[in-house]
Amino acid sequence: MTNQKPFSINPRDRRWARRLCLQALYQWEITHHDIREIELNSLQDDNIERVDVEYFKALLIGVVDNLDSIHSYIKRYIDRPIAEIDPIEISILRMSVYELLQRLDVPYKVVLNEALELGKAFGATDGYKFVNGILDKVAREVRRDEAAKK
């Protein structure tokens, strides 16, 4: 594609990558379509020039490839089955837990803040509070050293 930019660490481009990833994960959760098909459809977005495409792909495929591990962390801190969590909230949790586990180049505070903003924008009225509570606990567990400097 000619409109794809190279890998970037620009916060704005990564914010758009997370937003697009959230939409793709939500679609995957609802439709159960093939993730590669969803990825290709997502890259047809009109605003793709804003997106760090490589980061979007890394997040999306990373979540799907590491789903069991991601779920094992989420399950430790929820009081209901994963299937009962709102599709937007579970999509945010999956993406953010993946970042906490696998993207050590991203500070945990950035992961939590981005999740909070996505939850406020797309989730239920107080859904972001639920997401924040879970992610805070996961971050303290998997980013212990980083969180201790808080």
mmCIF file of N, CA, C and O in Angstrom, residues 1-5:
data_model
loop_
_atom_site.group_PDB
_atom_site.id
_atom_site.type_symbol
_atom_site.label_atom_id
_atom_site.label_comp_id
_atom_site.label_asym_id
_atom_site.label_seq_id
_atom_site.Cartn_x
_atom_site.Cartn_y
_atom_site.Cartn_z
ATOM 1 N N MET A 1 0.834 -1.186 0.000
ATOM 2 C CA MET A 1 0.000 0.000 0.000
ATOM 3 C C MET A 1 0.874 1.243 0.000
ATOM 4 O O MET A 1 1.799 1.345 0.790
ATOM 5 N N THR A 2 0.561 2.203 -0.774
ATOM 6 C CA THR A 2 1.386 3.393 -0.861
ATOM 7 C C THR A 2 1.140 4.361 0.281
ATOM 8 O O THR A 2 1.989 5.183 0.566
ATOM 9 N N ASN A 3 -0.002 4.281 0.941
ATOM 10 C CA ASN A 3 -0.294 5.236 2.005
ATOM 11 C C ASN A 3 0.145 4.736 3.377
ATOM 12 O O ASN A 3 -0.137 5.381 4.372
ATOM 13 N N GLN A 4 0.854 3.614 3.475
ATOM 14 C CA GLN A 4 1.341 3.126 4.754
ATOM 15 C C GLN A 4 2.649 3.820 5.097
ATOM 16 O O GLN A 4 3.520 3.970 4.252
ATOM 17 N N LYS A 5 2.763 4.226 6.357
ATOM 18 C CA LYS A 5 3.984 4.841 6.846
ATOM 19 C C LYS A 5 4.860 3.784 7.481
ATOM 20 O O LYS A 5 4.368 2.758 7.923
#
